[in-house]
Amino acid sequence: MSRRISTALATIALTLSLGALAAPMASAAPAAPAPTPVLGSVSICFSVPLGSASLVWCI
């Protein structure tokens, strides 16, 4: 039973440490403005909020 608990805790610790390493560093720079489409074009944008930052993909 203790082996299952220690395996679960090790898995959680590994996941959290990899998440901390992969997370982007915070900066005081303002976020880049979203690109504006040219007249007559159609664009679809997806925004993913990540705490104090956000990722924006436009097609």
Coordinates of C-alpha atoms in Angstrom, one line a residue:
M1 CA 0.0 0.0 0.0
S2 CA 2.8 2.4 0.8
R3 CA 4.4 1.7 -2.5
R4 CA 1.2 2.8 -4.4
I5 CA 1.1 6.0 -2.3
S6 CA 4.8 6.8 -2.9
T7 CA 4.4 6.1 -6.6
A8 CA 1.4 8.4 -6.8
L9 CA 3.3 11.2 -4.9
A10 CA 6.3 10.8 -7.2
T11 CA 4.2 11.0 -10.3
I12 CA 2.5 14.2 -8.9
A13 CA 5.9 15.7 -8.0
L14 CA 7.3 15.0 -11.4
T15 CA 4.3 16.5 -13.2
L16 CA 4.4 19.7 -11.1
S17 CA 8.2 20.1 -11.6
L18 CA 7.9 19.6 -15.4
G19 CA 5.1 22.1 -15.4
A20 CA 7.1 24.7 -13.5
L21 CA 10.0 24.3 -15.9
A22 CA 7.9 24.5 -19.0
A23 CA 5.9 27.6 -17.8
P24 CA 6.9 30.9 -19.4
M25 CA 8.7 33.4 -17.3
A26 CA 6.7 36.4 -16.2
S27 CA 7.7 39.8 -17.6
A28 CA 6.6 43.3 -17.1
A29 CA 6.5 43.9 -20.9
P30 CA 3.0 44.6 -22.3
A31 CA 1.3 41.9 -24.3
A32 CA 1.7 42.2 -28.0
P33 CA -1.5 43.5 -29.7
A34 CA -3.5 41.0 -31.7
P35 CA -2.9 41.2 -35.4
T36 CA -5.6 43.1 -37.4
P37 CA -6.9 41.6 -40.6
V38 CA -6.7 43.3 -43.9
L39 CA -10.0 44.6 -45.3
G40 CA -11.9 41.9 -47.1
S41 CA -10.2 39.0 -45.3
V42 CA -11.8 36.6 -42.8
S43 CA -9.8 35.6 -39.7
I44 CA -10.6 33.3 -36.8
C45 CA -8.6 33.8 -33.6
F46 CA -8.3 31.6 -30.6
S47 CA -7.2 32.9 -27.3
V48 CA -5.9 30.7 -24.5
P49 CA -5.5 32.5 -21.1
L50 CA -2.5 31.3 -19.1
G51 CA -2.6 33.2 -15.9
S52 CA -1.0 36.6 -16.5
A53 CA -0.3 35.9 -20.1
S54 CA -2.3 34.6 -23.0
L55 CA -1.6 32.8 -26.3
V56 CA -3.4 34.0 -29.4
W57 CA -3.6 32.0 -32.7
C58 CA -5.2 33.5 -35.8
I59 CA -6.0 31.7 -39.0

